[in-house]
Amino acid sequence: MNFFLTIILDGLIQASWLFIVALGLTLVFGVLKILNIAHGSFYALGAYIAATAVTMVAARGLPPSVGFVAMLLSVALIASAVGLLLERGLLKMFYGRDEVVLLLVTYAVFLILEDVTKLIWGVNPIYATQPYELFGNLEFAGLYYVGYDLVLIPISAAVGFAIWFGLNRTVIGKIVLAVIHNEEMSVSMGVRVNRVYAIAFAFGVLLAALAGALTAPKISMQPGLSSDVIILSFAIVVIGGLGSVEGAAVGAILVGLARAASVHLMPQAELFMIYLIMAAVLLFRPEGLFKRETARRI
């Protein structure tokens, strides 16, 4: 019994931060129709910024709780600014071009950010573990977990609910949904689509960076961090359906449980299991589990 509970808890912990990353990716695709290859780089950028903030707070002898707040605030400010600058300064020049062109532009951004992080933070591993001790150790059904890991689950649920509520129960969210469903009609109704694009892209970058900040105390920051995350994120949104918040949640849980089960039962098949689930979903639901089929325009 404890064995299966361990797999479920490990899977949910994995799914928690992956969900936040995938949420940003699927939001950007839903609004801007951009498959953002650079999304993993924003995750890595958030992790590095968080590590720097935590290290600076720890150097002044302040408690880990201050470091936790500092890393979230610093990531929110810097990631939002980077997202706005990239969208206004680069991406908007390519709107209306072929989707492959936009894909290549985001790939170029991915390569540039990889080198930028190496120039700023170097190639040696960086650790910022102080917030990881913030919640101590917790017992759940006879199992002992680091409290920080378990706290990630309600945090990701709160983020997901906030996004869902914002999109479905607020005026701004309904404007964003209008742009997602029919951009031309939104423009004719007076919606400033370019402003929606900028806010959506900046928010997507913020979500990726937030996930990076939340995982920073658990991992070592080093080059290559972004590549692993973008592969898992794409798998999640493909399983759930591009542009679907509910799909991102279900996809993250499936990927998290698959990774946890593989680690405990067959570690060498960790990535294979994820690709197997993705292939099975694509075989029966090419649009993903939650994306509705749309009529093709002729």
Short mmCIF file of C-alpha atoms in Angstrom, two decimals, residues 132-233:
data_model
loop_
_atom_site.label_atom_id
_atom_site.label_comp_id
_atom_site.label_asym_id
_atom_site.label_seq_id
_atom_site.Cartn_x
_atom_site.Cartn_y
_atom_site.Cartn_z
CA TYR A 132 14.01 23.85 0.93
CA GLU A 133 14.22 23.61 4.73
CA LEU A 134 11.45 26.16 5.25
CA PHE A 135 8.61 23.70 5.96
CA GLY A 136 10.64 20.97 7.67
CA ASN A 137 9.69 17.29 7.25
CA LEU A 138 6.07 16.13 7.19
CA GLU A 139 4.51 12.71 7.85
CA PHE A 140 1.68 11.55 5.60
CA ALA A 141 0.12 8.07 6.01
CA GLY A 142 3.31 6.73 7.52
CA LEU A 143 5.52 8.28 4.85
CA TYR A 144 8.00 11.09 5.53
CA TYR A 145 8.45 13.84 2.95
CA VAL A 146 10.25 17.16 2.83
CA GLY A 147 7.53 19.71 3.55
CA TYR A 148 8.64 21.96 0.67
CA ASP A 149 7.90 19.17 -1.85
CA LEU A 150 4.37 18.64 -0.54
CA VAL A 151 3.66 22.39 -0.39
CA LEU A 152 4.29 22.60 -4.14
CA ILE A 153 1.09 20.59 -4.76
CA PRO A 154 -1.39 23.13 -3.25
CA ILE A 155 0.65 26.01 -4.73
CA SER A 156 0.28 24.60 -8.25
CA ALA A 157 -3.41 23.88 -7.64
CA ALA A 158 -3.90 27.49 -6.52
CA VAL A 159 -2.06 28.79 -9.60
CA GLY A 160 -4.16 26.59 -11.88
CA PHE A 161 -7.42 27.67 -10.24
CA ALA A 162 -6.38 31.34 -10.44
CA ILE A 163 -5.71 30.99 -14.18
CA TRP A 164 -8.99 29.15 -14.77
CA PHE A 165 -10.94 31.72 -12.71
CA GLY A 166 -9.20 34.62 -14.43
CA LEU A 167 -10.02 33.28 -17.89
CA ASN A 168 -13.62 32.22 -17.22
CA ARG A 169 -14.93 34.59 -14.56
CA THR A 170 -13.34 37.98 -15.26
CA VAL A 171 -13.82 40.56 -18.01
CA ILE A 172 -10.14 40.48 -18.98
CA GLY A 173 -10.25 36.69 -19.17
CA LYS A 174 -13.30 36.77 -21.44
CA ILE A 175 -11.49 39.23 -23.73
CA VAL A 176 -8.53 36.82 -23.90
CA LEU A 177 -10.90 33.92 -24.67
CA ALA A 178 -12.54 36.00 -27.41
CA VAL A 179 -9.13 36.55 -29.02
CA ILE A 180 -8.38 32.82 -28.73
CA HIS A 181 -11.63 31.77 -30.41
CA ASN A 182 -11.94 34.47 -33.10
CA GLU A 183 -9.24 37.10 -33.50
CA GLU A 184 -10.86 38.87 -36.46
CA MET A 185 -14.18 39.26 -34.67
CA SER A 186 -12.36 40.55 -31.57
CA VAL A 187 -10.61 43.23 -33.63
CA SER A 188 -13.94 44.29 -35.18
CA MET A 189 -15.40 44.61 -31.67
CA GLY A 190 -12.62 47.01 -30.66
CA VAL A 191 -10.36 44.65 -28.74
CA ARG A 192 -6.70 45.70 -28.80
CA VAL A 193 -5.33 42.34 -29.84
CA ASN A 194 -1.69 43.45 -29.72
CA ARG A 195 -2.10 44.38 -26.07
CA VAL A 196 -3.65 40.96 -25.34
CA TYR A 197 -0.70 39.31 -27.13
CA ALA A 198 1.83 41.22 -25.01
CA ILE A 199 0.10 40.46 -21.71
CA ALA A 200 -0.42 36.77 -22.58
CA PHE A 201 3.20 36.25 -23.63
CA ALA A 202 4.56 38.07 -20.55
CA PHE A 203 2.27 35.99 -18.34
CA GLY A 204 3.42 32.78 -20.04
CA VAL A 205 7.05 33.75 -19.39
CA LEU A 206 6.14 34.57 -15.79
CA LEU A 207 4.61 31.11 -15.26
CA ALA A 208 7.68 29.35 -16.68
CA ALA A 209 9.99 31.45 -14.52
CA LEU A 210 7.79 30.89 -11.45
CA ALA A 211 8.08 27.13 -11.91
CA GLY A 212 11.86 27.55 -12.22
CA ALA A 213 11.94 29.58 -9.00
CA LEU A 214 9.87 27.02 -7.09
CA THR A 215 12.13 24.14 -8.16
CA ALA A 216 15.40 26.07 -7.67
CA PRO A 217 15.79 25.03 -3.99
CA LYS A 218 15.37 21.35 -5.02
CA ILE A 219 17.90 21.13 -7.85
CA SER A 220 21.32 22.30 -9.02
CA MET A 221 21.24 25.01 -11.67
CA GLN A 222 23.54 24.20 -14.58
CA PRO A 223 23.59 24.42 -18.40
CA GLY A 224 21.08 22.11 -20.11
CA LEU A 225 18.37 22.72 -17.54
CA SER A 226 16.01 24.20 -20.12
CA SER A 227 16.23 21.32 -22.62
CA ASP A 228 14.85 18.67 -20.26
CA VAL A 229 11.97 20.88 -19.15
CA ILE A 230 10.83 21.90 -22.64
CA ILE A 231 10.66 18.24 -23.73
CA LEU A 232 8.45 17.33 -20.75
CA SER A 233 6.32 20.45 -21.22
#
